[in-house]
Amino acid sequence: MSNVEPHPAETVCVTGPAQGPTHELLVGRDVPLGKHTVVNRTLPHRDRRMVGAWCFVDHFGPDALLAMPGMRVPPHPHTGLQTVTWLLEGAVEHRDSLGNAQTITPGALNLMTAGRGIAHSEESPSDRPPTLHGVQLWVALPDAETTIAPRFEHVTDLPRVTGPGVDVTVLLGEVAGAASPARVHTPIVGADVALAAGADSQMPLERDFEHAVLVTTGEVEVDGVAVAPGRLLYLGIGRTEVRLRAGTPARLLLLGGEPFGAEIVMWWNFVGRSHEEISQAREDWQAGRRFGLVHGFDGDPLPAPELPSVRLRPRGRSR
Ligand code: MN
């Protein structure tokens, strides 16, 4: 996924410690992604920049693709982050500058670690299923590991935890002792939770993590708060469990992690620590350096937008 806003904006955020359990219902904004796809972006949000190391939450669909070309995001670069692509329906073709070509389908986790730099394209395959529904999430890498070697993981053996009316797939980190094999760099959790009609379940949480819930299908009552699809409910820190209730079948993503220790600069598709770092990444992409080539995509790479006229400044986790 790429941030294709012509003038990527910065939101002003000041680091503030999480106080404890809370409810903050964050409504996303529609952002066009290429010509034919619109995503709902709940992070970064004016009122909250990060949840643990999670720094970007895009939810797309369910979109009917029968009469549409589907997703088409030309080659673009990333630095300093991991991208998590998780589909509920449909298929996306991933190609990257390490030479990976992978059709992403529901049930498999696609984790691309950009580190010092990678480029990729994302598009609906020609023989695509009729519906596309999924998320793309970004995870910021910690200070010591922002420039690690890029890699791509396609993980199909994700652990599941089930209970009455609840079926949890662990994408990153650990839930109830079941750990995902996907490689992460900070204490973090990401899980897809499917709830049956009438489900009433207590989901165990890590007390030292802050958490949020993104509802993807149906409506879920999260700790007593009704959350509609596309809304992100920030839950704060210091909880050992959260109650999830659904009247009809529903799905959600649980996102959490240790509050991120560093202030980051996030601009376009780059996560860094300084204006200079971001500016250099942009220059390298424009000059065809560092990121390598994506083979097999029929079209030109995405040009980087102009840097804003003001210096980019590091920002903290919350407003
Ligand atoms: Mn991308």
mmCIF file of C-alpha atoms and ligand atoms in Angstrom:
data_model
loop_
_atom_site.group_PDB
_atom_site.id
_atom_site.type_symbol
_atom_site.label_atom_id
_atom_site.label_comp_id
_atom_site.label_asym_id
_atom_site.label_seq_id
_atom_site.Cartn_x
_atom_site.Cartn_y
_atom_site.Cartn_z
ATOM 1 C CA MET A 1 0.000 0.000 0.000
ATOM 2 C CA SER A 2 1.199 3.480 -0.670
ATOM 3 C CA ASN A 3 0.266 6.836 0.623
ATOM 4 C CA VAL A 4 -0.651 8.485 -2.681
ATOM 5 C CA GLU A 5 -1.960 11.765 -1.354
ATOM 6 C CA PRO A 6 -0.493 14.490 -3.594
ATOM 7 C CA HIS A 7 0.484 16.555 -0.561
ATOM 8 C CA PRO A 8 0.989 14.214 2.393
ATOM 9 C CA ALA A 9 0.227 16.246 5.473
ATOM 10 C CA GLU A 10 1.778 16.135 8.878
ATOM 11 C CA THR A 11 -0.384 16.106 11.972
ATOM 12 C CA VAL A 12 0.824 17.893 15.070
ATOM 13 C CA CYS A 13 1.279 15.440 17.882
ATOM 14 C CA VAL A 14 2.919 15.762 21.275
ATOM 15 C CA THR A 15 4.143 12.783 23.241
ATOM 16 C CA GLY A 16 1.989 12.074 26.250
ATOM 17 C CA PRO A 17 2.096 9.033 28.498
ATOM 18 C CA ALA A 18 -0.894 6.713 28.338
ATOM 19 C CA GLN A 19 -2.767 7.200 31.595
ATOM 20 C CA GLY A 20 -4.594 3.897 31.869
ATOM 21 C CA PRO A 21 -7.687 2.293 30.416
ATOM 22 C CA THR A 22 -9.738 4.643 28.282
ATOM 23 C CA HIS A 23 -12.147 4.740 25.349
ATOM 24 C CA GLU A 24 -11.326 6.875 22.334
ATOM 25 C CA LEU A 25 -13.444 6.189 19.260
ATOM 26 C CA LEU A 26 -11.457 7.240 16.194
ATOM 27 C CA VAL A 27 -13.341 7.776 12.936
ATOM 28 C CA GLY A 28 -11.183 7.319 9.861
ATOM 29 C CA ARG A 29 -11.000 9.426 6.733
ATOM 30 C CA ASP A 30 -11.374 8.306 3.138
ATOM 31 C CA VAL A 31 -8.112 8.423 1.216
ATOM 32 C CA PRO A 32 -7.902 7.594 -2.502
ATOM 33 C CA LEU A 33 -5.359 4.877 -3.246
ATOM 34 C CA GLY A 34 -4.562 4.957 -6.919
ATOM 35 C CA LYS A 35 -7.400 5.596 -9.339
ATOM 36 C CA HIS A 36 -9.895 2.956 -8.321
ATOM 37 C CA THR A 37 -9.552 2.224 -4.625
ATOM 38 C CA VAL A 38 -10.520 4.262 -1.576
ATOM 39 C CA VAL A 39 -9.224 3.266 1.836
ATOM 40 C CA ASN A 40 -10.444 4.265 5.268
ATOM 41 C CA ARG A 41 -7.457 5.482 7.304
ATOM 42 C CA THR A 42 -7.810 5.547 11.098
ATOM 43 C CA LEU A 43 -4.108 5.900 11.961
ATOM 44 C CA PRO A 44 -2.388 8.275 11.998
ATOM 45 C CA HIS A 45 -5.323 10.258 13.344
ATOM 46 C CA ARG A 46 -5.510 13.883 14.426
ATOM 47 C CA ASP A 47 -6.085 12.636 17.974
ATOM 48 C CA ARG A 48 -3.692 9.682 18.028
ATOM 49 C CA ARG A 49 -0.591 8.860 16.079
ATOM 50 C CA MET A 50 0.381 5.371 17.223
ATOM 51 C CA VAL A 51 -0.804 2.343 19.190
ATOM 52 C CA GLY A 52 2.335 0.558 20.347
ATOM 53 C CA ALA A 53 4.514 0.435 17.227
ATOM 54 C CA TRP A 54 1.423 0.404 14.962
ATOM 55 C CA CYS A 55 1.561 3.697 13.092
ATOM 56 C CA PHE A 56 -0.715 3.281 10.066
ATOM 57 C CA VAL A 57 -4.094 1.563 9.724
ATOM 58 C CA ASP A 58 -5.847 1.372 6.343
ATOM 59 C CA HIS A 59 -9.075 -0.597 5.919
ATOM 60 C CA PHE A 60 -10.388 -1.177 2.394
ATOM 61 C CA GLY A 61 -13.620 -2.703 1.142
ATOM 62 C CA PRO A 62 -15.598 -4.803 0.968
ATOM 63 C CA ASP A 63 -15.526 -3.508 -2.621
ATOM 64 C CA ALA A 64 -17.180 -5.258 -5.544
ATOM 65 C CA LEU A 65 -14.577 -5.530 -8.274
ATOM 66 C CA LEU A 66 -16.643 -7.111 -11.032
ATOM 67 C CA ALA A 67 -17.009 -3.887 -13.002
ATOM 68 C CA MET A 68 -13.814 -2.274 -11.709
ATOM 69 C CA PRO A 69 -10.112 -2.707 -12.351
ATOM 70 C CA GLY A 70 -9.476 -3.214 -8.636
ATOM 71 C CA MET A 71 -6.364 -2.198 -6.752
ATOM 72 C CA ARG A 72 -3.430 -0.901 -8.717
ATOM 73 C CA VAL A 73 -0.574 0.644 -6.744
ATOM 74 C CA PRO A 74 2.595 1.045 -8.856
ATOM 75 C CA PRO A 75 6.097 0.408 -7.457
ATOM 76 C CA HIS A 76 6.844 2.694 -4.509
ATOM 77 C CA PRO A 77 9.442 2.692 -1.734
ATOM 78 C CA HIS A 78 9.313 2.179 2.043
ATOM 79 C CA THR A 79 11.835 2.676 4.846
ATOM 80 C CA GLY A 80 11.917 2.168 8.616
ATOM 81 C CA LEU A 81 8.728 0.103 8.900
ATOM 82 C CA GLN A 82 7.038 -3.244 8.399
ATOM 83 C CA THR A 83 3.874 -3.519 6.307
ATOM 84 C CA VAL A 84 1.243 -6.062 7.327
ATOM 85 C CA THR A 85 -1.228 -7.022 4.607
ATOM 86 C CA TRP A 86 -4.197 -9.105 5.740
ATOM 87 C CA LEU A 87 -7.149 -9.908 3.517
ATOM 88 C CA LEU A 88 -10.650 -10.958 4.568
ATOM 89 C CA GLU A 89 -11.773 -11.470 0.972
ATOM 90 C CA GLY A 90 -10.168 -11.336 -2.451
ATOM 91 C CA ALA A 91 -6.579 -11.359 -3.647
ATOM 92 C CA VAL A 92 -3.704 -8.905 -4.083
ATOM 93 C CA GLU A 93 -0.581 -9.501 -6.139
ATOM 94 C CA HIS A 94 2.579 -8.342 -4.357
ATOM 95 C CA ARG A 95 5.884 -7.813 -6.167
ATOM 96 C CA ASP A 96 8.983 -6.396 -4.519
ATOM 97 C CA SER A 97 12.536 -5.346 -5.284
ATOM 98 C CA LEU A 98 13.936 -8.441 -3.537
ATOM 99 C CA GLY A 99 12.346 -10.473 -6.330
ATOM 100 C CA ASN A 100 9.348 -11.789 -4.393
ATOM 101 C CA ALA A 101 6.084 -12.235 -6.273
ATOM 102 C CA GLN A 102 3.290 -13.392 -4.004
ATOM 103 C CA THR A 103 -0.456 -13.599 -4.396
ATOM 104 C CA ILE A 104 -1.898 -12.529 -1.066
ATOM 105 C CA THR A 105 -5.101 -14.356 -0.110
ATOM 106 C CA PRO A 106 -7.235 -14.578 3.057
ATOM 107 C CA GLY A 107 -5.722 -16.496 5.946
ATOM 108 C CA ALA A 108 -2.080 -15.779 5.111
ATOM 109 C CA LEU A 109 -0.083 -12.975 6.670
ATOM 110 C CA ASN A 110 2.154 -10.892 4.457
ATOM 111 C CA LEU A 111 4.822 -9.070 6.390
ATOM 112 C CA MET A 112 7.233 -6.888 4.459
ATOM 113 C CA THR A 113 10.097 -5.427 6.440
ATOM 114 C CA ALA A 114 11.418 -2.326 4.721
ATOM 115 C CA GLY A 115 14.345 -1.583 7.025
ATOM 116 C CA ARG A 116 16.833 0.549 5.076
ATOM 117 C CA GLY A 117 14.701 0.339 1.941
ATOM 118 C CA ILE A 118 12.484 -1.790 -0.291
ATOM 119 C CA ALA A 119 10.112 -1.092 -3.167
ATOM 120 C CA HIS A 120 6.938 -2.984 -4.036
ATOM 121 C CA SER A 121 3.804 -2.915 -6.160
ATOM 122 C CA GLU A 122 0.337 -4.090 -5.161
ATOM 123 C CA GLU A 123 -2.463 -4.842 -7.584
ATOM 124 C CA SER A 124 -5.547 -6.982 -8.060
ATOM 125 C CA PRO A 125 -4.630 -10.061 -10.113
ATOM 126 C CA SER A 126 -6.273 -10.400 -13.530
ATOM 127 C CA ASP A 127 -8.257 -13.468 -12.408
ATOM 128 C CA ARG A 128 -9.337 -11.724 -9.208
ATOM 129 C CA PRO A 129 -12.236 -12.834 -7.017
ATOM 130 C CA PRO A 130 -15.276 -10.512 -7.178
ATOM 131 C CA THR A 131 -14.737 -8.820 -3.802
ATOM 132 C CA LEU A 132 -11.776 -7.160 -2.115
ATOM 133 C CA HIS A 133 -11.749 -6.589 1.643
ATOM 134 C CA GLY A 134 -8.750 -6.210 3.897
ATOM 135 C CA VAL A 135 -6.335 -4.071 5.810
ATOM 136 C CA GLN A 136 -2.846 -2.781 5.462
ATOM 137 C CA LEU A 137 -1.070 -1.809 8.618
ATOM 138 C CA TRP A 138 2.370 -0.351 9.244
ATOM 139 C CA VAL A 139 4.603 -1.102 12.203
ATOM 140 C CA ALA A 140 7.422 1.341 13.020
ATOM 141 C CA LEU A 141 10.846 -0.210 13.568
ATOM 142 C CA PRO A 142 12.697 0.775 16.768
ATOM 143 C CA ASP A 143 15.712 3.124 16.735
ATOM 144 C CA ALA A 144 18.409 0.446 16.536
ATOM 145 C CA GLU A 145 16.696 -1.404 13.680
ATOM 146 C CA THR A 146 15.378 1.206 11.261
ATOM 147 C CA THR A 147 18.132 0.358 8.757
ATOM 148 C CA ILE A 148 18.099 -3.463 8.933
ATOM 149 C CA ALA A 149 18.114 -5.496 5.717
ATOM 150 C CA PRO A 150 14.747 -5.666 3.959
ATOM 151 C CA ARG A 151 12.853 -8.974 3.875
ATOM 152 C CA PHE A 152 9.463 -10.424 2.975
ATOM 153 C CA GLU A 153 7.566 -13.083 4.917
ATOM 154 C CA HIS A 154 4.472 -14.958 3.726
ATOM 155 C CA VAL A 155 3.176 -16.781 6.791
ATOM 156 C CA THR A 156 0.492 -19.428 6.346
ATOM 157 C CA ASP A 157 0.820 -21.384 9.622
ATOM 158 C CA LEU A 158 -0.622 -18.742 11.936
ATOM 159 C CA PRO A 159 -1.700 -20.034 15.349
ATOM 160 C CA ARG A 160 -5.377 -19.931 16.315
ATOM 161 C CA VAL A 161 -7.028 -19.715 19.681
ATOM 162 C CA THR A 162 -10.688 -20.645 19.913
ATOM 163 C CA GLY A 163 -13.404 -20.428 22.536
ATOM 164 C CA PRO A 164 -17.207 -20.401 22.598
ATOM 165 C CA GLY A 165 -18.241 -18.112 19.731
ATOM 166 C CA VAL A 166 -14.726 -16.757 19.209
ATOM 167 C CA ASP A 167 -11.926 -17.707 16.819
ATOM 168 C CA VAL A 168 -8.658 -15.768 17.104
ATOM 169 C CA THR A 169 -5.884 -15.857 14.490
ATOM 170 C CA VAL A 170 -2.611 -14.509 15.861
ATOM 171 C CA LEU A 171 -0.859 -12.372 13.228
ATOM 172 C CA LEU A 172 1.940 -10.827 15.277
ATOM 173 C CA GLY A 173 3.063 -11.451 18.851
ATOM 174 C CA GLU A 174 1.152 -13.725 21.183
ATOM 175 C CA VAL A 175 -2.392 -14.318 22.427
ATOM 176 C CA ALA A 176 -3.099 -16.706 25.324
ATOM 177 C CA GLY A 177 0.283 -18.394 24.863
ATOM 178 C CA ALA A 178 -0.108 -18.903 21.095
ATOM 179 C CA ALA A 179 2.732 -17.077 19.325
ATOM 180 C CA SER A 180 2.935 -16.051 15.678
ATOM 181 C CA PRO A 181 6.125 -17.100 13.859
ATOM 182 C CA ALA A 182 6.261 -13.700 12.103
ATOM 183 C CA ARG A 183 9.380 -11.732 13.052
ATOM 184 C CA VAL A 184 8.804 -8.475 14.921
ATOM 185 C CA HIS A 185 11.148 -5.959 16.542
ATOM 186 C CA THR A 186 9.161 -4.530 19.458
ATOM 187 C CA PRO A 187 6.741 -6.051 22.003
ATOM 188 C CA ILE A 188 3.555 -6.059 19.932
ATOM 189 C CA VAL A 189 0.335 -7.935 19.255
ATOM 190 C CA GLY A 190 -1.924 -8.151 16.215
ATOM 191 C CA ALA A 191 -4.828 -10.596 15.978
ATOM 192 C CA ASP A 192 -7.884 -11.182 13.802
ATOM 193 C CA VAL A 193 -10.898 -12.075 15.921
ATOM 194 C CA ALA A 194 -13.996 -13.699 14.405
ATOM 195 C CA LEU A 195 -17.098 -13.570 16.607
ATOM 196 C CA ALA A 196 -20.177 -15.739 16.086
ATOM 197 C CA ALA A 197 -23.691 -14.336 16.478
ATOM 198 C CA GLY A 198 -24.365 -13.873 20.180
ATOM 199 C CA ALA A 199 -20.695 -14.147 21.161
ATOM 200 C CA ASP A 200 -19.725 -12.756 24.567
ATOM 201 C CA SER A 201 -16.038 -13.260 25.157
ATOM 202 C CA GLN A 202 -13.221 -11.968 27.340
ATOM 203 C CA MET A 203 -10.068 -11.436 25.294
ATOM 204 C CA PRO A 204 -6.854 -11.599 27.340
ATOM 205 C CA LEU A 205 -4.585 -8.530 27.044
ATOM 206 C CA GLU A 206 -1.038 -7.662 28.075
ATOM 207 C CA ARG A 207 -1.204 -5.158 30.935
ATOM 208 C CA ASP A 208 1.885 -3.214 29.780
ATOM 209 C CA PHE A 209 0.545 -2.776 26.252
ATOM 210 C CA GLU A 210 -1.766 -0.126 24.910
ATOM 211 C CA HIS A 211 -4.489 -1.598 22.691
ATOM 212 C CA ALA A 212 -7.024 -0.659 20.051
ATOM 213 C CA VAL A 213 -9.743 -2.542 18.196
ATOM 214 C CA LEU A 214 -10.580 -2.022 14.523
ATOM 215 C CA VAL A 215 -13.917 -3.554 13.520
ATOM 216 C CA THR A 216 -13.816 -4.909 9.959
ATOM 217 C CA THR A 217 -17.199 -6.682 9.657
ATOM 218 C CA GLY A 218 -20.450 -6.388 11.597
ATOM 219 C CA GLU A 219 -20.833 -4.434 14.797
ATOM 220 C CA VAL A 220 -18.993 -5.282 17.997
ATOM 221 C CA GLU A 221 -19.558 -4.083 21.538
ATOM 222 C CA VAL A 222 -16.035 -3.560 22.854
ATOM 223 C CA ASP A 223 -15.902 -3.035 26.631
ATOM 224 C CA GLY A 224 -19.478 -1.747 26.386
ATOM 225 C CA VAL A 225 -18.846 0.610 23.445
ATOM 226 C CA ALA A 226 -20.628 -0.092 20.145
ATOM 227 C CA VAL A 227 -18.035 -0.040 17.358
ATOM 228 C CA ALA A 228 -19.094 -0.017 13.687
ATOM 229 C CA PRO A 229 -16.967 -1.262 10.766
ATOM 230 C CA GLY A 230 -14.048 1.021 9.972
ATOM 231 C CA ARG A 231 -13.944 2.575 13.445
ATOM 232 C CA LEU A 232 -10.917 2.215 15.690
ATOM 233 C CA LEU A 233 -11.533 2.137 19.439
ATOM 234 C CA TYR A 234 -8.405 3.041 21.421
ATOM 235 C CA LEU A 235 -8.483 1.277 24.787
ATOM 236 C CA GLY A 236 -5.432 2.764 26.525
ATOM 237 C CA ILE A 237 -3.029 0.795 28.693
ATOM 238 C CA GLY A 238 -3.201 -1.302 31.865
ATOM 239 C CA ARG A 239 -5.921 -3.789 30.921
ATOM 240 C CA THR A 240 -5.650 -7.547 31.396
ATOM 241 C CA GLU A 241 -8.719 -8.335 29.301
ATOM 242 C CA VAL A 242 -11.421 -6.782 27.158
ATOM 243 C CA ARG A 243 -15.013 -7.914 26.734
ATOM 244 C CA LEU A 244 -16.168 -8.470 23.128
ATOM 245 C CA ARG A 245 -19.842 -8.973 22.308
ATOM 246 C CA ALA A 246 -21.550 -9.382 18.942
ATOM 247 C CA GLY A 247 -25.230 -9.799 18.121
ATOM 248 C CA THR A 248 -24.495 -10.914 14.566
ATOM 249 C CA PRO A 249 -21.338 -12.489 13.083
ATOM 250 C CA ALA A 250 -18.509 -9.952 13.220
ATOM 251 C CA ARG A 251 -14.781 -9.598 12.789
ATOM 252 C CA LEU A 252 -12.225 -7.255 14.272
ATOM 253 C CA LEU A 253 -8.524 -6.678 14.561
ATOM 254 C CA LEU A 254 -6.889 -6.337 17.930
ATOM 255 C CA LEU A 255 -3.782 -4.144 17.743
ATOM 256 C CA GLY A 256 -1.488 -3.467 20.670
ATOM 257 C CA GLY A 257 2.018 -3.039 21.899
ATOM 258 C CA GLU A 258 4.347 -1.408 24.359
ATOM 259 C CA PRO A 259 4.040 2.369 23.994
ATOM 260 C CA PHE A 260 6.588 3.270 21.315
ATOM 261 C CA GLY A 261 9.639 4.882 22.904
ATOM 262 C CA ALA A 262 10.849 7.061 20.042
ATOM 263 C CA GLU A 263 9.467 10.047 18.229
ATOM 264 C CA ILE A 264 9.214 9.364 14.525
ATOM 265 C CA VAL A 265 8.961 11.318 11.315
ATOM 266 C CA MET A 266 6.377 9.800 9.012
ATOM 267 C CA TRP A 267 6.099 11.221 5.536
ATOM 268 C CA TRP A 268 4.710 9.610 2.375
ATOM 269 C CA ASN A 269 5.866 5.974 2.593
ATOM 270 C CA PHE A 270 8.842 6.572 4.835
ATOM 271 C CA VAL A 271 9.282 6.294 8.577
ATOM 272 C CA GLY A 272 12.436 7.905 9.942
ATOM 273 C CA ARG A 273 13.779 9.990 12.764
ATOM 274 C CA SER A 274 14.742 13.255 11.075
ATOM 275 C CA HIS A 275 13.949 15.537 8.171
ATOM 276 C CA GLU A 276 17.343 14.758 6.644
ATOM 277 C CA GLU A 277 16.716 11.010 6.710
ATOM 278 C CA ILE A 278 13.341 11.369 4.969
ATOM 279 C CA SER A 279 14.667 13.876 2.475
ATOM 280 C CA GLN A 280 17.553 11.511 1.603
ATOM 281 C CA ALA A 281 15.160 8.575 1.136
ATOM 282 C CA ARG A 282 13.037 10.693 -1.202
ATOM 283 C CA GLU A 283 16.098 11.785 -3.167
ATOM 284 C CA ASP A 284 17.340 8.186 -3.459
ATOM 285 C CA TRP A 285 13.958 7.014 -4.773
ATOM 286 C CA GLN A 286 13.752 9.795 -7.326
ATOM 287 C CA ALA A 287 17.317 9.057 -8.477
ATOM 288 C CA GLY A 288 16.708 5.295 -8.747
ATOM 289 C CA ARG A 289 19.133 4.489 -5.918
ATOM 290 C CA ARG A 290 18.893 2.252 -2.829
ATOM 291 C CA PHE A 291 15.487 0.617 -3.312
ATOM 292 C CA GLY A 292 16.074 -1.660 -6.291
ATOM 293 C CA LEU A 293 13.689 -2.488 -9.096
ATOM 294 C CA VAL A 294 10.284 -4.138 -9.028
ATOM 295 C CA HIS A 295 9.982 -6.479 -12.006
ATOM 296 C CA GLY A 296 6.720 -7.612 -13.550
ATOM 297 C CA PHE A 297 4.551 -4.567 -12.949
ATOM 298 C CA ASP A 298 3.097 -3.150 -16.145
ATOM 299 C CA GLY A 299 3.599 0.565 -15.634
ATOM 300 C CA ASP A 300 5.827 3.283 -14.238
ATOM 301 C CA PRO A 301 6.835 3.590 -10.578
ATOM 302 C CA LEU A 302 5.141 6.195 -8.389
ATOM 303 C CA PRO A 303 7.053 9.462 -8.229
ATOM 304 C CA ALA A 304 7.557 10.879 -4.730
ATOM 305 C CA PRO A 305 5.489 13.957 -3.900
ATOM 306 C CA GLU A 306 7.270 17.233 -3.184
ATOM 307 C CA LEU A 307 8.523 17.623 0.369
ATOM 308 C CA PRO A 308 6.560 20.252 2.309
ATOM 309 C CA SER A 309 8.182 23.658 2.488
ATOM 310 C CA VAL A 310 8.563 23.344 6.256
ATOM 311 C CA ARG A 311 11.005 20.981 7.913
ATOM 312 C CA LEU A 312 9.552 17.640 8.988
ATOM 313 C CA ARG A 313 9.725 17.254 12.753
ATOM 314 C CA PRO A 314 9.712 14.098 14.866
ATOM 315 C CA ARG A 315 6.372 13.443 16.567
ATOM 316 C CA GLY A 316 5.311 11.321 19.497
ATOM 317 C CA ARG A 317 2.653 8.688 19.899
ATOM 318 C CA SER A 318 -0.346 10.771 20.770
ATOM 319 C CA ARG A 319 -1.649 14.231 20.196
HETATM 320 MN MN MN B 1 3.365 0.016 0.121
#
